[in-house]
XYZ file of C-alpha atoms in Angstrom:
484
model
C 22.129 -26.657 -41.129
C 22.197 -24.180 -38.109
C 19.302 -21.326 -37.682
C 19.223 -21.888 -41.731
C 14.564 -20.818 -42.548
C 12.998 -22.128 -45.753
C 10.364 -21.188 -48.182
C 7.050 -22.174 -47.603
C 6.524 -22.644 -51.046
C 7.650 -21.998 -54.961
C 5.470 -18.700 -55.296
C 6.328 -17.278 -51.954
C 9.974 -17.195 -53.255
C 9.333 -16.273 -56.723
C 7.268 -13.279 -55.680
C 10.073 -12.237 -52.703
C 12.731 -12.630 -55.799
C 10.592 -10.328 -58.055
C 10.115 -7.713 -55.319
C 14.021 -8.028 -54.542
C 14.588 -7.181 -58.510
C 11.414 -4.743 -59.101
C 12.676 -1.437 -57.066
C 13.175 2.048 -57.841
C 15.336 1.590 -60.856
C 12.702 -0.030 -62.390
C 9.877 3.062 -62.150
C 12.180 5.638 -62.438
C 15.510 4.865 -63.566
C 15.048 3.035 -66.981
C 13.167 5.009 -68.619
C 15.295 7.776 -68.171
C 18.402 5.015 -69.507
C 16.178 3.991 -72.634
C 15.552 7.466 -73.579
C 18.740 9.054 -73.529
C 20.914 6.139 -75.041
C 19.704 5.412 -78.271
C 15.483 4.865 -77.970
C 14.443 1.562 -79.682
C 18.438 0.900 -80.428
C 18.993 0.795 -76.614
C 16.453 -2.601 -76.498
C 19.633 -4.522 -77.995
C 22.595 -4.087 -76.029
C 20.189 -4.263 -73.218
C 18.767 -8.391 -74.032
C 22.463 -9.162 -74.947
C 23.281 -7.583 -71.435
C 20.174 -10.277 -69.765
C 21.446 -13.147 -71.904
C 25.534 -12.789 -71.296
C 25.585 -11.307 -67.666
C 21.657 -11.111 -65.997
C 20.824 -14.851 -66.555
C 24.027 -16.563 -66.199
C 25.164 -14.728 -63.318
C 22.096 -15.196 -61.418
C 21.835 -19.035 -62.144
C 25.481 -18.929 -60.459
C 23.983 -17.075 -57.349
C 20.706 -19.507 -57.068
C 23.239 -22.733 -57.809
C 25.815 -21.230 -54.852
C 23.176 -20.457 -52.528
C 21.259 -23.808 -52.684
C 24.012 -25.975 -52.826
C 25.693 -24.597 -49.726
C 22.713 -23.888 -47.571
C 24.433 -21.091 -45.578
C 25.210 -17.395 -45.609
C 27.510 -15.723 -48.007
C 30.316 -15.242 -45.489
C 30.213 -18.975 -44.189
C 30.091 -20.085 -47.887
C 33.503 -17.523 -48.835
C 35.031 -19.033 -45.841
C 34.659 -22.665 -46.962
C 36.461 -21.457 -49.959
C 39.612 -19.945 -48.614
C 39.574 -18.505 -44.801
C 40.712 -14.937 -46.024
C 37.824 -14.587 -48.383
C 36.040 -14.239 -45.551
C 36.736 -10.089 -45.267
C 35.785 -10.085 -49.132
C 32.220 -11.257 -47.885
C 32.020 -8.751 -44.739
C 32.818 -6.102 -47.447
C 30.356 -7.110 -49.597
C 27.385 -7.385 -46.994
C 28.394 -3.981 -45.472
C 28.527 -2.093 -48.739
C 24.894 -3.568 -49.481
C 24.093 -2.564 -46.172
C 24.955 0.681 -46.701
C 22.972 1.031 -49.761
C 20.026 0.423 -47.829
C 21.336 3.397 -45.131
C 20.513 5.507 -48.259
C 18.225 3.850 -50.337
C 15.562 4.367 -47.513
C 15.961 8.015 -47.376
C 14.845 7.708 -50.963
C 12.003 5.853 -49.912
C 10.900 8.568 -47.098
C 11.235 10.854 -49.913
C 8.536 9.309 -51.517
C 6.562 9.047 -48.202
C 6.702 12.389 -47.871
C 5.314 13.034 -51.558
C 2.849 10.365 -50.828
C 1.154 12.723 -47.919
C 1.609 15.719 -49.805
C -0.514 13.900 -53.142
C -3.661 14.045 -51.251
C -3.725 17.829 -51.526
C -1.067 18.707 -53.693
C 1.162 20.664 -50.600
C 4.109 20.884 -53.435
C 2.352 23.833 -55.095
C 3.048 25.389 -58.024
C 6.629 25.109 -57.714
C 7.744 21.996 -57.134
C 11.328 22.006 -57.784
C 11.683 24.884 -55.153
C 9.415 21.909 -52.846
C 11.531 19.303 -53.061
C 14.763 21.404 -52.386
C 12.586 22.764 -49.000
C 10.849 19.718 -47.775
C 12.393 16.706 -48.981
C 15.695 16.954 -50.738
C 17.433 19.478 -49.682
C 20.392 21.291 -51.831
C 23.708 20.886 -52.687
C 25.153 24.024 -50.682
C 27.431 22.655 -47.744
C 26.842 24.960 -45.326
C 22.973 23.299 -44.833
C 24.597 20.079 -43.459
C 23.588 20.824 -39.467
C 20.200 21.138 -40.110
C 17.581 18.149 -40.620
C 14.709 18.603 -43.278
C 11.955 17.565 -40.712
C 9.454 16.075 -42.818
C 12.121 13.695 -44.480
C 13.735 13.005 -41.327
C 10.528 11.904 -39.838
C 9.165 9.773 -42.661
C 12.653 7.964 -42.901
C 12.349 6.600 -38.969
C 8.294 5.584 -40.333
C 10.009 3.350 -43.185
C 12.378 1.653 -41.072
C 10.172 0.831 -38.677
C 8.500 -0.709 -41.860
C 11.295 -2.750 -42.694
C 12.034 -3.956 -39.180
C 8.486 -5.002 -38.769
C 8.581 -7.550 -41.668
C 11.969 -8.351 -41.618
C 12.018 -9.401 -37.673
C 9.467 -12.044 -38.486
C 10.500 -15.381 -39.912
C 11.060 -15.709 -43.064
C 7.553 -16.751 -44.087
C 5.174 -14.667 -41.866
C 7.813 -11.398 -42.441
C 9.318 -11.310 -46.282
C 6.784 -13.860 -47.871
C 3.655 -12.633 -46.486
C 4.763 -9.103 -47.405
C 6.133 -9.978 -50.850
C 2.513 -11.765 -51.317
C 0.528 -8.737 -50.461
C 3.051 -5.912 -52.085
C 4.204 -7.663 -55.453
C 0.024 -8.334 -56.990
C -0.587 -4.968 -55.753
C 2.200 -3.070 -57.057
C 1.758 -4.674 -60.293
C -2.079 -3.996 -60.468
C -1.499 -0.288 -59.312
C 1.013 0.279 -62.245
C -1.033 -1.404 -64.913
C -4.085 0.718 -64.059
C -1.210 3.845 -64.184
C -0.045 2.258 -67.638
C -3.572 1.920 -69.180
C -4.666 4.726 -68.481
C -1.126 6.551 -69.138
C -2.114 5.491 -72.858
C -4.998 6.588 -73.017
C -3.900 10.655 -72.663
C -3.919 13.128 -75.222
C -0.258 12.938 -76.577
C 1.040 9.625 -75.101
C 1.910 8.754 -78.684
C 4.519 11.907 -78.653
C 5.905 10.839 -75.679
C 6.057 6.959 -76.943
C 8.082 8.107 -80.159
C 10.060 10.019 -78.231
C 11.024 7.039 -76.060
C 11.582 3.917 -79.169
C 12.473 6.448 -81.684
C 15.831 4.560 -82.490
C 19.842 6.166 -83.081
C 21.238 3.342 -84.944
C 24.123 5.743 -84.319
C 24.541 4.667 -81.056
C 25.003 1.068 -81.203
C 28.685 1.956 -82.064
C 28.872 4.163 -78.550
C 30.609 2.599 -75.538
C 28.512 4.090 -73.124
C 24.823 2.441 -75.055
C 26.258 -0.610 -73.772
C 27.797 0.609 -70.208
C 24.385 2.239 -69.802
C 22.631 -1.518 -70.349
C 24.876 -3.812 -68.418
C 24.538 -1.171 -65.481
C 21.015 -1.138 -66.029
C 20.860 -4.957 -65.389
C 23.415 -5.644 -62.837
C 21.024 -2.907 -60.276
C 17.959 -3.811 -61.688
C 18.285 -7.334 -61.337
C 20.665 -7.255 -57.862
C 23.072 -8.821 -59.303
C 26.327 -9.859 -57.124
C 24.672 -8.323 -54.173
C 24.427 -11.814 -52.520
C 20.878 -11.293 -52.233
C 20.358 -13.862 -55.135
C 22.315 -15.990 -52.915
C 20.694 -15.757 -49.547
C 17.725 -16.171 -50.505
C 18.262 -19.370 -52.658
C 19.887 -20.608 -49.660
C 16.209 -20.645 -48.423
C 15.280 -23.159 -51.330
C 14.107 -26.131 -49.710
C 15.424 -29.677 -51.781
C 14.151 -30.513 -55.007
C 13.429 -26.575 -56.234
C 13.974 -25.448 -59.465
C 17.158 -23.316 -60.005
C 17.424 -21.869 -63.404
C 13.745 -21.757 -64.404
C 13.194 -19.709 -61.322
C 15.846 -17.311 -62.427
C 14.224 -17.164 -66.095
C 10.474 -16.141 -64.409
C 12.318 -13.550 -61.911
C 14.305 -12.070 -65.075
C 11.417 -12.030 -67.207
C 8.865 -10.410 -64.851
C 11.355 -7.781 -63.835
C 12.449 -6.706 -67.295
C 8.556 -6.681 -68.799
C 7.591 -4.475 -65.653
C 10.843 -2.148 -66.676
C 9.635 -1.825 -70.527
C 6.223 -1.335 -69.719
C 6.305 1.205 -66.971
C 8.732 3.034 -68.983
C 5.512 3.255 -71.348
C 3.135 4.284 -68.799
C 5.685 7.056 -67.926
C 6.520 8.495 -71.767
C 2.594 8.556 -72.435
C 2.484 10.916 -69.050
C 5.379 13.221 -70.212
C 4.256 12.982 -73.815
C 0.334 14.191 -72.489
C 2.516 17.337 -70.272
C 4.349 18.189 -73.341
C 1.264 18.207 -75.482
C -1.022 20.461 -72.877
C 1.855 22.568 -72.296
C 3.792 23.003 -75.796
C 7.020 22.297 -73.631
C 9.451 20.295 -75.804
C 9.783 16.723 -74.700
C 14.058 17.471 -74.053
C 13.316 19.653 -71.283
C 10.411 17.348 -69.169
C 12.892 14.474 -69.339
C 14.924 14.139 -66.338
C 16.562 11.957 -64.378
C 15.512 9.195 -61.552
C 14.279 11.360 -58.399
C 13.756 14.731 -60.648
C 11.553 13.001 -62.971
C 9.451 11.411 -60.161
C 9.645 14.345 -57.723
C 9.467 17.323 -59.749
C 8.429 16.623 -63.196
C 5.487 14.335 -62.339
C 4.190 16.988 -59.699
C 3.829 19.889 -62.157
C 1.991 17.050 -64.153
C -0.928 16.456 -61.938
C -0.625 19.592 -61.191
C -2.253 20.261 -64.461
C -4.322 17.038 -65.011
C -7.382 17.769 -63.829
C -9.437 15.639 -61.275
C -8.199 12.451 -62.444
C -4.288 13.260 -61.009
C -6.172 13.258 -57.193
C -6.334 9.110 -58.287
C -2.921 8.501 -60.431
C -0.615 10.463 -57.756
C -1.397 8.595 -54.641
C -1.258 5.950 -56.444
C 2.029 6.038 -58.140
C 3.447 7.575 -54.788
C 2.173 4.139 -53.266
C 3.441 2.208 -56.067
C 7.079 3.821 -55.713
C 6.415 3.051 -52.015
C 5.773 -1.183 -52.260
C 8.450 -1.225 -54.731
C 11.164 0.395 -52.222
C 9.901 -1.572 -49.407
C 10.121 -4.366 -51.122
C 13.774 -4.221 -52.090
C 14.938 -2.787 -49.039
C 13.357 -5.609 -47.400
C 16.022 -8.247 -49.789
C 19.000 -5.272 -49.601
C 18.557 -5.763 -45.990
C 18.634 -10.138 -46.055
C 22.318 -10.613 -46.863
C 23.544 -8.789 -43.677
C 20.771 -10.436 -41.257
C 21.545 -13.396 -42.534
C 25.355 -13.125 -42.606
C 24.677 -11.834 -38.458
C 22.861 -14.889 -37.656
C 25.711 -17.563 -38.899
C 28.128 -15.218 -37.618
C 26.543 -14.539 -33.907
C 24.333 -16.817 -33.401
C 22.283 -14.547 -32.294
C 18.187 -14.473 -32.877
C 16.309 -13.311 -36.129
C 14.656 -11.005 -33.960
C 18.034 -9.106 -32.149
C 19.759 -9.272 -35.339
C 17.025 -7.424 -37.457
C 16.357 -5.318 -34.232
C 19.995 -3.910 -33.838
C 20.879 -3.690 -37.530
C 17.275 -1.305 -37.709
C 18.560 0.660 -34.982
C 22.152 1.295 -36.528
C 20.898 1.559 -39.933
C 17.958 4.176 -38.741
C 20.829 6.189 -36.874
C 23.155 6.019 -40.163
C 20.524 7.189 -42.440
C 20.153 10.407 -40.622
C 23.543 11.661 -41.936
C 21.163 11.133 -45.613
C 18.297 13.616 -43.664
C 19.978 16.828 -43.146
C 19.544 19.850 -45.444
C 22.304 17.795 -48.199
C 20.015 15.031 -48.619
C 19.948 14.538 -52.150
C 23.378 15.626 -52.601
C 24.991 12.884 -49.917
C 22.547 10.195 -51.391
C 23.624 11.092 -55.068
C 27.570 10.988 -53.844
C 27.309 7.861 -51.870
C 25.013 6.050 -54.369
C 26.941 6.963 -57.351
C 30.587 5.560 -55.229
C 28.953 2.227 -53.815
C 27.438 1.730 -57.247
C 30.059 2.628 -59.929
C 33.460 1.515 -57.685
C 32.278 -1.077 -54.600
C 30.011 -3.434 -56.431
C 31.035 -3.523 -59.568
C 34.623 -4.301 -58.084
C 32.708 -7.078 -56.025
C 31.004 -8.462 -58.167
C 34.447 -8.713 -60.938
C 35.996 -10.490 -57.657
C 32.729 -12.804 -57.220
C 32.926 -13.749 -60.731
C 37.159 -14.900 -60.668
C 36.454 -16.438 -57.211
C 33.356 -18.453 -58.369
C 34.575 -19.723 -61.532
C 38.312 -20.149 -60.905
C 39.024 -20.723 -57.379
C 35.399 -22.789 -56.804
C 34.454 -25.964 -57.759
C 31.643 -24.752 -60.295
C 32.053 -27.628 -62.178
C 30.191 -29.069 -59.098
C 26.885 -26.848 -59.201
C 25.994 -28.175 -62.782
C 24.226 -31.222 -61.659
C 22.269 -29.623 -58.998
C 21.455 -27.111 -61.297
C 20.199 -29.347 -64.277
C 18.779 -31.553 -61.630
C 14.785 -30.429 -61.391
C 14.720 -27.629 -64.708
C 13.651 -27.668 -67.662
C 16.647 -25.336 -68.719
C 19.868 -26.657 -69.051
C 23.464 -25.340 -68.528
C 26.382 -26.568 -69.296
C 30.183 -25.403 -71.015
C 28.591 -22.237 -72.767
C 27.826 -21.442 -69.052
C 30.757 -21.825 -67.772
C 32.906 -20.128 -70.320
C 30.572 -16.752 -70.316
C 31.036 -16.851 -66.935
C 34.670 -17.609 -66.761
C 36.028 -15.488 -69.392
C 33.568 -13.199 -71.224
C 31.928 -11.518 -67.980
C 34.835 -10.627 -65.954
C 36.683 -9.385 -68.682
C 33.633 -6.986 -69.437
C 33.240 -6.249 -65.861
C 36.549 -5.014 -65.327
C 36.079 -2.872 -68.589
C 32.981 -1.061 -67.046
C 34.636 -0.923 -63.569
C 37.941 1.088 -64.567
C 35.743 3.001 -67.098
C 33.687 4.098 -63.979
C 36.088 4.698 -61.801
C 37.949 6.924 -64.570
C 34.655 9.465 -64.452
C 34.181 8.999 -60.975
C 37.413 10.306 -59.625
C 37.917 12.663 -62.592
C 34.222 14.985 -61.736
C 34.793 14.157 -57.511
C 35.533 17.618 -55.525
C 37.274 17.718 -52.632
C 34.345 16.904 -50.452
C 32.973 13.993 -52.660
C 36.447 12.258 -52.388
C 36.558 12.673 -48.518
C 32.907 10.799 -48.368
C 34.255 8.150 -50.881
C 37.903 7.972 -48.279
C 35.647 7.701 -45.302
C 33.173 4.863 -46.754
C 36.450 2.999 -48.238
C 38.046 3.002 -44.585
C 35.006 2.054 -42.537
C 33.892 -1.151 -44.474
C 37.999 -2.038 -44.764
C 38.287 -1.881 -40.716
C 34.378 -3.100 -40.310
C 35.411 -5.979 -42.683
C 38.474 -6.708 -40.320
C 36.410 -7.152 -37.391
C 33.378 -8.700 -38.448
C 36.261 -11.729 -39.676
C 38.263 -11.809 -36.791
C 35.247 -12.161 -33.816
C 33.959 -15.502 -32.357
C 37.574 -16.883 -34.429
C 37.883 -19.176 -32.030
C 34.216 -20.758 -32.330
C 34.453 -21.960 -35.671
């Protein structure tokens, strides 16, 4: 195989997998998911969601990717020539998540500096609108929020730095370092989360179950979304970086321990983060409805006023769960940014090195459109569009091209090969028939809300994105033709 790195070993991969999986979502996201579809109910839709779609779909990924070797375009184009452009769309929609997703990263950077002294003040919903996020009024879009702007060009510079090394010295050393760190720092948050006055209010709050619910659609839309971003899923990341397996790995017991770690570091932060609201509810009388918010409000606003009124201890606990937000968003911006470096390198033949360095200058130039004075707004438009219409709809056509227009039939073997685990016809059938099917539910469900609450401006940012990967997709398939 050309320019193809390995693994150094099991653990290095397992531990770059895990901090590809573990990311926002996980600290602020699910909780926020568990809470307002159903409490304890939500825990059941959400392991059928891991055992029909997580698991199998990833074992696909790992089986693809180690099989074939090679990047996700090169292994499309094996299949059929014109599946090519579905791979260039692919990598540049993921690509584009990490334009954005590291503006929510310098977010946290710049909540990270201001923890040391608490610059957010007594207000910090009116802080984050001023210093970080910005509003949704249109007529701020020429101006840049400084301190965002500034930390956003410090966390790319981040990600070039480890992702311009090889594989090993850049992504493994890092995932080494970040992943037993992160996962100390948020079991010392947890532990001591449980310990506050009141964390029992807030724990009830969060299992309290809605039998109800089980018989709502959108319990059950809520946990297969949950687990197709939490886990990457279809992003080709999965697939890259099993391409990096070296012979004689294990496939599908890998996938179990990536799956497992991820979703017990989901449930039990969401623990550590009920006991904190149920502790601000308790000291403040304010009911637990209005302290629960979503994603970057909970983490940016609501935890703020929090340690604002925790006493000396909150000087510890908010560095420390700013850094923790920190490692976790490095860390998966790191794997977002793997499919398209590797996809560069098969494509150009060009260096690690000048790929990494000229995607880092692009991307760093993109993101600024996410800087200006509509940060939170564009991010919130462009997030909510890549993740509801492009990869859902990518990952529908990933599962038909896989299982019907693929030799799948093929990766069995190599999959039962080394594992303990077996698959087999079950496999194959879920994968076949039940997920694509339920995919394609979720996907024109989505799309049905998306385009029905999109103004005018929100549909020209979801035209513009469409057009760009479409032509960039074009391009990307139709240079160095005549090499191959």
């Amino acid at each position: 195989m050309n320019n193809q790195s390995q693994w150094n070993s099991r653990i290095t991969f397992l531990l770059a997998m895990i901090g590809a999986a573990v990311g926002l979502g996980n600290i602020w996201r699910y909780s926020y998911v568990v809470y307002s579809n159903g409490g304890g109910t939500f825990f059941i839709p959400y392991l059928i969601a891991i055992l029909i779609m997580g698991i199998p779909f990833l074992v696909l990924e790992y089986g693809i990717g180690y099989r074939h070797k090679d990047s996700f375009s090169n292994i499309l184009r094996s299949i059929n020539p014109k599946l090519e452009y579905v791979s260039w769309a692919l990598v540049l929609i993921i690509y584009f998540v990490l334009i954005y997703y590291l503006v929510i990263v310098s977010w946290d950077l710049v909540y990270l500096g201001a923890s040391f002294n608490f610059s957010w003040g007594a207000d910090s919903a009116l802080y984050f609108v001023k210093n970080v996020g910005g509003s949704s009024n249109l007529s701020n879009i020429a101006s840049f929020i400084i301190p965002t702007t500034i930390s956003m060009v410090i966390v790319w510079i981040f990600v070039w730095y480890i992702s311009h090394k090889d594989l090993n010295d850049g992504i493994g050393r890092a995932s080494k370092i970040l992943m037993p760190l992160l996962f100390c720092i948020i079991a010392f948050i947890i532990v001591f989360a449980l310990t506050l006055p009141g964390a029992g209010i807030g724990i009830n709050a969060l299992l309290k179950p809605d039998w109800q619910m089980l018989f709502n659609i959108n319990i059950w839309l809520a946990a297969f979304s949950q687990i197709i971003f939490s886990l990457s899923m279809g992003e080709s990341i999965s697939l890259t970086y099993a391409s990096y397996l070296p012979e004689g790995s294990k496939l599908t017991d890998n996938v179990l321990i990536v799956v497992f770690a991820n979703c017990v570091f989901e449930v039990c932060t969401a623990f550590g983060i009920f006991s904190i609201l149920g502790y601000m509810s308790y000291t403040s009388g304010t009911p637990m409805v209005e302290l629960v918010s979503e994603g970057t409000g909970l983490v940016f606003v609501v935890f703020p006023m929090i340690f604002n009124i925790m006493g000396p201890i909150a000087r510890i606990i908010a560095p420390l769960l700013f850094v923790a937000i920190l490692f976790a968003g490095i860390s998966s911006a790191v794997a977002v940014f793997e499919p398209m470096i590797n996809s560069s390198i098969h494509k150009f033949n060009w260096s690690r090195k000048k790929t990494v360095t000229v995607w880092s200058i692009v991307g760093c130039i993109l993101s600024l459109l996410f800087t200006t004075g509509i940060s939170s707004y564009m991010v919130g438009i462009v997030d909510s569009f890549i993740t509801g219409f492009c990869i859902l709809f990518l990952i529908v056509i990933q599962c038909i091209i896989f299982t019907w227009f693929y030799d799948v039939e093929g990766v069995i073997p190599i999959l039962n090969e080394n594992d303990r685990v077996k698959v087999g016809r079950t496999w194959l059938f879920v994968l076949k028939y039940v997920l694509p099917l339920f995919l394609l539910f979720m996907w024109i469900t989505g799309v049905y809300h998306l385009l029905l609450n999109a103004n005018n401006f929100e549909l020209l940012v979801y035209g513009i994105i469409s057009v760009v990967v479409l032509i960039l997709s074009y391009i990307f398939t139709n240079i160095n033709k005549e090499h191959h």
